[in-house]
XYZ file of C-alpha atoms in Angstrom:
571
model
C -21.425 -19.881 -9.816
C -24.943 -19.046 -7.944
C -27.598 -18.726 -9.720
C -31.002 -17.892 -7.978
C -34.469 -17.143 -9.381
C -36.592 -14.902 -7.769
C -40.425 -12.954 -8.697
C -39.863 -9.958 -7.147
C -43.816 -8.657 -7.373
C -42.989 -5.033 -8.772
C -38.904 -4.423 -9.512
C -39.101 -0.589 -7.805
C -41.297 -1.262 -5.242
C -39.409 -4.218 -3.662
C -36.263 -2.534 -4.777
C -34.846 -1.720 -1.148
C -35.378 -5.554 -0.839
C -33.540 -6.875 -3.602
C -30.888 -4.590 -2.803
C -30.594 -5.696 0.190
C -30.907 -9.693 -0.539
C -28.108 -9.099 -3.194
C -25.516 -7.773 -0.584
C -26.163 -10.577 1.909
C -26.641 -13.648 -0.573
C -24.069 -12.840 -3.332
C -25.797 -14.362 -5.936
C -23.540 -14.345 -9.731
C -26.814 -14.355 -11.247
C -30.382 -13.192 -10.737
C -33.487 -14.089 -12.716
C -36.181 -11.565 -12.062
C -39.901 -12.158 -13.165
C -43.225 -10.294 -12.602
C -41.099 -6.389 -13.141
C -44.338 -4.920 -13.251
C -42.269 -2.047 -15.218
C -41.807 -0.986 -18.679
C -38.697 -1.173 -20.191
C -37.351 2.609 -19.485
C -39.140 2.343 -15.707
C -36.564 -0.623 -15.014
C -34.020 0.327 -12.298
C -30.877 -0.069 -14.169
C -28.578 2.360 -12.181
C -29.158 0.764 -8.795
C -28.842 -2.166 -10.082
C -25.362 -1.453 -11.520
C -24.338 0.533 -8.566
C -25.102 -2.755 -6.567
C -22.261 -4.425 -8.965
C -24.734 -6.145 -11.490
C -24.975 -6.150 -15.177
C -28.917 -6.411 -16.391
C -30.680 -7.041 -19.617
C -34.057 -7.246 -19.087
C -37.783 -7.114 -21.312
C -39.889 -5.062 -19.311
C -43.730 -4.624 -19.098
C -46.521 -2.887 -17.357
C -49.095 -4.724 -15.302
C -48.324 -8.342 -14.377
C -45.572 -9.437 -16.401
C -41.542 -8.272 -16.864
C -38.365 -10.421 -16.842
C -34.795 -9.690 -16.332
C -31.442 -11.382 -16.046
C -28.388 -9.539 -13.592
C -24.738 -11.159 -13.516
C -22.479 -9.827 -10.886
C -19.303 -8.265 -12.175
C -20.393 -8.538 -15.756
C -23.227 -8.115 -18.442
C -25.461 -11.437 -19.508
C -25.369 -11.532 -23.375
C -28.801 -12.073 -25.034
C -29.665 -14.628 -26.505
C -33.442 -14.807 -26.894
C -36.084 -12.709 -25.590
C -39.215 -14.354 -26.516
C -40.376 -17.878 -26.879
C -40.578 -19.277 -30.449
C -43.518 -20.065 -32.502
C -45.819 -17.339 -31.450
C -44.647 -13.982 -32.889
C -47.973 -12.380 -32.053
C -47.358 -12.845 -28.137
C -46.686 -9.338 -26.960
C -46.511 -10.720 -23.177
C -43.115 -10.077 -21.980
C -42.386 -13.975 -20.209
C -39.092 -15.255 -21.487
C -35.375 -13.841 -21.191
C -32.683 -16.095 -22.138
C -29.023 -15.228 -21.708
C -25.519 -16.363 -21.475
C -23.214 -15.796 -18.550
C -19.975 -16.913 -18.023
C -20.408 -19.944 -19.636
C -23.768 -20.968 -18.937
C -27.012 -20.437 -20.879
C -29.555 -18.981 -18.465
C -33.257 -18.356 -18.789
C -35.664 -16.247 -16.799
C -39.068 -17.410 -17.370
C -42.596 -16.446 -16.166
C -45.207 -18.698 -17.075
C -48.828 -17.750 -17.009
C -51.030 -18.180 -14.180
C -53.532 -19.137 -15.885
C -57.049 -18.621 -13.496
C -59.678 -18.416 -13.509
C -59.901 -22.127 -14.997
C -61.095 -23.359 -17.736
C -61.335 -20.154 -19.702
C -59.199 -18.559 -22.108
C -56.255 -17.553 -19.908
C -55.814 -21.421 -18.818
C -55.719 -22.179 -22.509
C -53.272 -19.491 -22.975
C -50.790 -21.338 -20.101
C -51.290 -25.057 -21.435
C -49.953 -23.587 -25.091
C -47.726 -20.876 -23.386
C -45.737 -24.076 -21.355
C -46.142 -26.193 -24.384
C -44.025 -23.326 -26.675
C -41.611 -23.807 -23.695
C -41.127 -27.347 -23.525
C -40.381 -27.295 -27.834
C -37.944 -24.890 -27.400
C -36.690 -26.370 -23.734
C -35.831 -29.838 -26.023
C -33.552 -27.795 -28.110
C -31.748 -26.383 -25.417
C -30.874 -29.635 -23.833
C -29.525 -31.167 -26.782
C -27.171 -27.998 -27.196
C -24.650 -29.467 -25.717
C -23.618 -27.006 -23.032
C -24.902 -26.359 -19.146
C -28.148 -24.559 -19.359
C -30.190 -23.523 -16.273
C -34.165 -23.106 -17.181
C -35.031 -20.780 -14.273
C -37.869 -18.823 -13.318
C -41.762 -18.846 -12.102
C -43.714 -21.360 -14.030
C -46.232 -21.115 -12.008
C -46.725 -24.920 -11.288
C -47.132 -26.939 -8.248
C -45.391 -30.362 -9.723
C -46.382 -32.577 -6.812
C -48.636 -32.832 -3.380
C -45.570 -32.591 -2.126
C -44.631 -28.987 -3.082
C -47.732 -27.616 -1.282
C -49.112 -26.985 2.118
C -51.678 -29.697 3.468
C -54.881 -27.989 1.810
C -58.229 -28.202 -0.469
C -58.041 -24.652 -1.115
C -56.346 -24.849 -3.954
C -58.219 -27.847 -5.803
C -59.291 -26.088 -8.623
C -56.465 -23.484 -8.754
C -54.576 -23.567 -12.418
C -51.350 -24.314 -10.737
C -52.446 -27.918 -9.330
C -54.579 -28.883 -12.322
C -53.414 -32.390 -13.998
C -53.098 -30.217 -17.556
C -50.476 -28.299 -15.687
C -48.792 -30.857 -13.792
C -48.424 -32.689 -16.878
C -46.909 -30.215 -19.193
C -44.151 -29.657 -16.438
C -43.502 -33.473 -16.335
C -43.072 -33.502 -19.730
C -40.215 -31.000 -19.748
C -38.795 -32.907 -17.217
C -39.223 -36.123 -18.802
C -36.735 -34.784 -21.716
C -34.076 -35.152 -19.111
C -34.003 -32.039 -17.403
C -32.984 -32.578 -13.750
C -35.204 -30.571 -10.997
C -32.182 -29.192 -8.701
C -34.101 -28.684 -5.507
C -35.626 -31.837 -5.733
C -32.531 -33.515 -6.499
C -30.346 -32.394 -3.384
C -33.635 -32.231 -0.941
C -36.316 -34.849 -2.310
C -38.477 -34.707 1.120
C -38.775 -31.579 2.301
C -41.257 -29.146 1.715
C -38.689 -26.264 -0.072
C -41.748 -23.582 -0.377
C -40.894 -20.308 -2.610
C -44.325 -18.673 -2.687
C -46.805 -17.703 0.172
C -49.917 -15.896 -0.718
C -50.854 -12.711 1.353
C -53.962 -13.782 2.173
C -55.326 -15.465 5.041
C -52.293 -15.436 7.188
C -50.443 -17.951 4.701
C -46.258 -16.668 5.484
C -47.040 -16.753 8.823
C -48.648 -20.313 8.988
C -46.245 -21.356 6.330
C -48.766 -22.047 3.718
C -46.298 -22.004 1.060
C -46.115 -23.794 -2.728
C -43.032 -24.563 -4.505
C -43.554 -23.279 -8.002
C -40.071 -21.364 -8.674
C -37.908 -23.513 -10.071
C -34.713 -24.201 -11.666
C -34.345 -27.647 -14.286
C -30.569 -28.572 -15.211
C -29.338 -29.844 -18.636
C -27.328 -32.840 -18.345
C -24.128 -30.332 -18.587
C -25.305 -28.203 -15.438
C -26.903 -31.485 -13.549
C -23.068 -32.637 -13.626
C -21.952 -29.154 -11.799
C -24.283 -28.944 -9.458
C -23.217 -28.376 -5.523
C -26.026 -27.018 -3.773
C -29.698 -26.161 -4.144
C -31.902 -23.688 -1.482
C -34.424 -21.667 -1.012
C -33.573 -18.037 0.827
C -36.780 -18.381 2.253
C -36.128 -15.472 5.364
C -36.581 -12.695 2.803
C -40.184 -13.876 2.032
C -40.619 -12.195 6.351
C -39.090 -9.028 5.200
C -40.942 -6.007 5.282
C -42.696 -4.960 2.127
C -41.464 -8.383 0.835
C -42.386 -9.998 -2.408
C -45.017 -12.844 -1.869
C -41.692 -15.164 -3.367
C -39.071 -15.961 -1.776
C -35.537 -16.533 -4.078
C -34.416 -20.004 -4.807
C -30.953 -20.581 -6.279
C -28.460 -23.308 -7.213
C -24.692 -23.354 -7.050
C -22.862 -24.896 -9.779
C -18.894 -25.296 -9.726
C -16.819 -24.151 -12.492
C -16.602 -26.008 -15.647
C -13.161 -27.863 -16.963
C -12.165 -25.271 -19.637
C -13.682 -26.191 -22.744
C -11.891 -28.356 -25.277
C -10.434 -26.781 -28.826
C -7.925 -24.211 -29.915
C -7.910 -21.922 -26.867
C -4.977 -19.307 -28.805
C -2.220 -19.207 -26.500
C -3.277 -18.291 -23.032
C -6.674 -20.235 -22.291
C -4.790 -23.748 -22.024
C -2.276 -21.831 -19.467
C -2.143 -23.189 -16.091
C -3.883 -21.013 -13.282
C -1.421 -20.292 -10.811
C 1.555 -17.865 -11.892
C 3.235 -18.859 -8.674
C 2.961 -20.633 -4.820
C 0.020 -19.838 -3.194
C 1.985 -17.782 -0.630
C 2.720 -15.450 -3.540
C -1.120 -15.326 -4.591
C -2.956 -11.974 -4.597
C -6.328 -11.565 -5.003
C -7.758 -9.830 -7.878
C -7.918 -6.163 -7.430
C -11.917 -4.692 -8.317
C -11.643 -2.726 -12.115
C -11.619 1.104 -11.429
C -11.925 3.950 -13.883
C -8.224 5.602 -14.230
C -8.063 9.303 -12.839
C -6.283 11.864 -14.626
C -5.827 11.769 -18.820
C -7.477 9.539 -20.520
C -5.552 6.159 -21.241
C -5.143 4.506 -24.173
C -6.690 1.223 -24.350
C -5.155 -1.612 -26.089
C -6.704 -5.047 -26.339
C -5.568 -8.726 -27.587
C -8.275 -9.645 -29.616
C -7.594 -13.265 -30.122
C -7.387 -13.658 -26.591
C -10.652 -12.353 -25.839
C -12.425 -13.456 -29.166
C -11.430 -17.400 -28.255
C -12.261 -16.581 -24.689
C -15.708 -15.440 -25.767
C -16.175 -18.520 -28.189
C -15.215 -21.337 -25.568
C -17.475 -19.407 -23.154
C -20.715 -19.008 -24.880
C -23.020 -21.505 -26.303
C -22.586 -22.632 -30.092
C -26.211 -22.512 -30.972
C -25.974 -18.420 -30.955
C -26.246 -17.417 -34.355
C -26.584 -14.771 -36.490
C -28.226 -13.985 -39.733
C -27.697 -16.776 -42.563
C -27.440 -19.103 -39.597
C -23.631 -17.971 -39.210
C -22.350 -18.351 -35.910
C -22.382 -14.920 -33.257
C -21.398 -16.614 -29.953
C -17.677 -15.039 -29.865
C -19.144 -11.771 -31.652
C -21.495 -11.577 -29.150
C -18.798 -11.904 -26.186
C -15.983 -9.820 -27.759
C -18.512 -7.194 -28.477
C -19.896 -7.210 -24.703
C -16.046 -7.241 -23.539
C -15.308 -4.328 -26.019
C -18.420 -1.701 -24.820
C -18.013 -3.013 -20.895
C -14.133 -1.551 -20.806
C -15.000 1.089 -23.216
C -17.408 2.327 -20.398
C -15.476 1.898 -17.435
C -12.214 3.036 -18.860
C -13.329 5.809 -20.973
C -10.234 5.611 -23.026
C -9.360 7.860 -25.434
C -8.511 5.402 -27.981
C -8.794 1.828 -28.516
C -6.663 -0.274 -30.593
C -7.383 -3.549 -30.803
C -4.442 -6.483 -32.084
C -4.807 -9.488 -33.984
C -2.787 -12.769 -35.068
C -2.149 -13.332 -38.726
C -3.848 -16.656 -38.705
C -2.038 -18.206 -42.058
C 1.291 -16.413 -41.808
C 4.415 -17.663 -39.643
C 6.333 -15.610 -37.548
C 9.905 -15.510 -36.787
C 8.843 -17.273 -33.553
C 7.599 -20.358 -35.611
C 10.594 -20.128 -38.471
C 13.402 -20.342 -35.353
C 11.331 -22.690 -33.210
C 9.403 -25.143 -35.300
C 7.626 -26.754 -32.198
C 6.071 -23.556 -31.219
C 2.451 -23.554 -30.596
C 2.141 -26.901 -32.918
C -0.715 -28.863 -32.627
C -3.193 -26.287 -32.335
C -6.308 -26.824 -34.376
C -9.228 -23.904 -35.100
C -12.621 -24.496 -34.872
C -14.149 -23.357 -38.545
C -17.170 -21.239 -36.470
C -14.061 -19.675 -34.599
C -12.167 -19.092 -37.601
C -15.533 -17.400 -39.413
C -16.082 -14.733 -36.424
C -12.406 -14.030 -35.948
C -12.726 -12.642 -39.957
C -15.325 -10.737 -38.926
C -14.913 -9.158 -35.336
C -12.602 -6.508 -36.911
C -15.307 -5.300 -38.875
C -17.411 -4.869 -35.939
C -14.141 -3.031 -34.267
C -14.273 -0.508 -36.646
C -17.810 0.138 -36.999
C -17.773 1.558 -33.578
C -14.737 3.996 -34.609
C -12.017 2.093 -33.030
C -8.529 0.904 -34.554
C -7.505 -2.674 -35.965
C -4.013 -3.906 -36.397
C -2.742 -7.135 -37.698
C 0.500 -7.971 -39.677
C 2.021 -10.856 -41.182
C 5.282 -11.946 -39.032
C 3.748 -10.205 -36.242
C 1.935 -11.819 -33.093
C -1.065 -9.512 -30.950
C 1.299 -9.206 -28.172
C 3.646 -7.628 -30.545
C 1.293 -4.649 -30.944
C 0.004 -4.471 -27.692
C 3.741 -4.012 -26.605
C 4.737 -1.544 -29.162
C 1.364 0.256 -29.014
C 2.268 0.832 -24.967
C 6.152 1.847 -25.921
C 4.783 4.595 -28.055
C 2.058 5.858 -25.879
C 4.687 5.895 -23.171
C 7.193 8.152 -24.821
C 4.280 10.460 -25.830
C 3.598 10.574 -21.722
C 0.288 8.799 -21.707
C -0.686 5.843 -19.681
C -2.015 2.617 -20.846
C -4.239 0.037 -20.285
C -3.628 -3.444 -21.853
C -6.203 -5.752 -21.782
C -4.963 -9.606 -22.394
C -5.687 -12.908 -20.934
C -1.984 -13.837 -21.660
C 0.039 -13.409 -18.795
C 3.086 -12.809 -21.243
C 1.921 -9.338 -21.120
C 3.084 -8.802 -17.565
C 6.598 -8.005 -19.013
C 4.784 -4.529 -20.341
C 3.808 -3.022 -16.857
C 5.053 -0.323 -15.780
C 4.410 2.985 -13.613
C 2.401 4.266 -16.717
C 1.144 0.654 -18.083
C -1.361 -1.730 -16.185
C -2.538 -5.101 -17.576
C -6.404 -5.876 -17.266
C -6.033 -9.319 -16.480
C -9.710 -11.678 -16.838
C -10.278 -13.317 -13.912
C -13.481 -15.075 -12.771
C -16.948 -13.947 -13.272
C -16.217 -11.437 -15.073
C -13.779 -9.049 -13.238
C -10.352 -7.800 -14.516
C -7.243 -8.028 -12.231
C -5.051 -4.648 -12.573
C -1.809 -5.738 -12.647
C 1.279 -2.989 -12.367
C 4.962 -3.946 -11.625
C 3.797 -4.789 -7.749
C 1.399 -7.318 -8.685
C 3.866 -9.140 -10.899
C 6.291 -8.966 -8.474
C 3.817 -10.685 -5.732
C 2.379 -13.576 -8.396
C 6.035 -14.314 -10.295
C 8.634 -13.339 -7.751
C 10.185 -11.132 -10.593
C 10.125 -7.643 -11.531
C 8.461 -7.243 -15.529
C 11.152 -6.978 -17.300
C 12.508 -10.296 -15.914
C 9.183 -11.688 -17.423
C 11.082 -13.433 -20.720
C 14.006 -14.086 -19.003
C 11.213 -16.066 -16.127
C 9.693 -17.970 -19.162
C 12.790 -18.865 -20.670
C 13.477 -20.788 -17.692
C 10.453 -21.959 -16.526
C 9.244 -22.970 -19.819
C 5.699 -22.561 -21.238
C 3.897 -25.790 -22.010
C 0.911 -23.995 -23.595
C 3.562 -22.574 -26.083
C 5.749 -25.732 -26.375
C 8.722 -23.835 -24.615
C 10.398 -26.836 -22.837
C 12.521 -24.204 -20.120
C 15.113 -24.944 -18.156
C 15.512 -28.859 -16.892
C 14.194 -29.396 -13.612
C 13.500 -25.445 -12.900
C 9.783 -24.448 -12.534
C 8.690 -21.395 -11.401
C 9.824 -21.110 -7.897
C 13.576 -21.984 -9.183
C 13.312 -19.593 -11.823
C 12.522 -16.701 -9.929
C 15.220 -17.681 -7.135
C 17.832 -17.473 -10.087
C 16.810 -14.266 -11.245
C 16.548 -12.517 -8.012
C 20.089 -14.162 -7.554
C 21.727 -12.887 -11.159
C 19.135 -10.533 -12.427
C 18.669 -11.748 -15.521
C 19.384 -14.877 -17.973
C 22.427 -13.563 -19.473
C 24.222 -13.196 -16.472
C 23.215 -16.991 -15.237
C 24.517 -18.147 -18.551
C 27.894 -16.581 -18.134
C 28.099 -17.775 -14.437
C 28.387 -21.505 -16.446
C 24.838 -22.687 -15.537
C 22.767 -24.714 -17.902
C 26.008 -24.755 -20.532
C 24.180 -27.206 -22.211
C 21.231 -25.394 -22.604
C 22.602 -22.108 -22.944
C 21.577 -21.762 -26.615
C 17.721 -22.924 -26.652
C 17.380 -20.780 -23.516
C 18.396 -17.674 -25.330
C 16.098 -18.569 -28.084
C 13.311 -19.305 -25.876
C 13.615 -15.797 -24.002
C 13.877 -14.301 -27.452
C 10.122 -15.905 -28.375
C 8.838 -14.831 -24.988
C 10.110 -11.324 -25.553
C 7.386 -9.183 -27.352
C 8.020 -7.010 -30.246
C 8.089 -3.039 -29.008
C 9.252 -1.928 -32.451
C 6.209 -3.834 -34.088
C 4.289 -1.514 -36.735
C 1.524 0.559 -35.921
C -1.472 2.602 -37.311
C -1.482 6.614 -35.902
C -3.424 6.150 -32.792
C -5.062 9.544 -32.570
C -8.112 10.216 -30.104
C -11.351 8.582 -31.166
C -14.961 9.356 -31.144
C -16.926 6.268 -30.711
C -19.290 5.503 -34.043
C -21.960 3.818 -32.054
C -24.861 4.184 -34.696
C -22.845 2.741 -37.370
C -21.698 -0.182 -35.028
C -25.711 -0.835 -34.149
C -26.260 -0.410 -37.923
C -23.995 -3.372 -38.767
C -25.129 -5.474 -35.386
C -28.802 -4.751 -37.584
C -27.279 -6.553 -40.877
C -26.404 -9.519 -38.747
C -29.870 -9.852 -37.293
C -28.089 -9.424 -33.684
C -31.138 -7.368 -32.334
C -30.237 -6.971 -28.883
C -26.813 -5.866 -29.374
C -28.188 -3.628 -32.195
C -30.435 -2.338 -29.651
C -27.656 -1.497 -27.007
C -25.603 0.320 -29.637
C -28.644 2.559 -30.682
C -28.941 3.582 -26.768
C -25.249 4.348 -26.774
C -25.319 6.288 -29.802
C -28.405 8.242 -28.510
C -26.945 9.275 -25.146
C -23.507 10.175 -27.231
C -22.232 13.459 -27.185
C -22.490 15.057 -30.871
């Protein structure tokens, strides 16, 4: 995961430069400062066309901050520093992206000093330090990225006395930066490049760029959890030399992927990534809006609620200090899927937590040993309320799992001649792939792979209708299905290509002692296409109602986004 900070010095004036750098460097997250643009002037369309979702807090004059995320939308957790509600300067925004909490901060310049501007600078950094101390103890990877307007040490500026009285180098400024570092944050650039200048800013004045008369004032500070993932850091200094360039160059870090968060990850999150041998692995396909008739979109609610809960910091809260990370993550996914796919209707399927299914009754070890965090359970109870407020449908019933409703909805829509998109992180849903049903399967950086029959054959080596047989033979550790002894993924695929299905394999005399169990495993892996469904008429989103619910939960950024959707929706 490549995270960059870039003081763009007027996002619209430098838009061509920014887009060219995005294409060349392909950062996963970009923290922009000094937008010099009001909210309505932010170039959202051009950024989205480049493949990035964005959140921002705009402002005229010298301020404005934004966070961009490639292939996904950042989930905003804060738009201002705490402790001074009267501060109207747009200098801070904070968002979660793929399990990492990231800031884009633009500290005050402070010149001339001494004076009120320098006093404001010091007070602002004091507020940043107080908030940083809280973030450091959040227990998640955090990257404090931005233009700090502080030169930490003499090695971070070219040899000169011309900045001796500048606010960037004053002892008070440096002491406050050092105080933040003293909390335990790691300066990523200095961690990997302890002796190099690594400048990030060259003034337009006095020919400073050609003379390499630079300063390092743009920093990426890493929490303990983020520092453990650090693999690279640098500055794209060549960007400063382009025509019409900002006076800053992007600084960046690369973090390796974190291990899957512990805890109860229902059914799919704990499944191993490979579906077949590397020889058969296919690259993920980008999500594209389907052509022709509008599809039915069916979503595995539990799968994505669990993913959101484990991907986002646990300190995201709503009204009453109740947890909100899973809610925000799920809402972000729901809105993105609706925007990209434009379905005729949306159905979100849910498990029933306290009610066993026939699978549990016939095979007591099924999904055993799983425990849910209380915060997750609390959010699972209210996310369906958000879905309903959007004007979409939920479905759950005792004795059934979410998977069963996905299968039933796909079968019903195919019978009426429609097309279906099944969004799920559970590879068991690959059995539903057909000419009319496509699986939207989450992969890295928020992308969705589109899985049809050809992709199932490429990944598993079997046809979609053979997937339950494949699971029965191979086994499924996350569901506690042992499979046939000595048969892995390759062996299961070979047997099914030879015999066609599990019944034929058993009829041929193979696995005689395990036959009864294998039939049970196949039954457990087979989704119930006859599960009861609500009526799925075409829907009109109720974004305004959803915005009101988000406001009631005190999720202000989500509410603002929904209100914007409501304003632009047809009557």
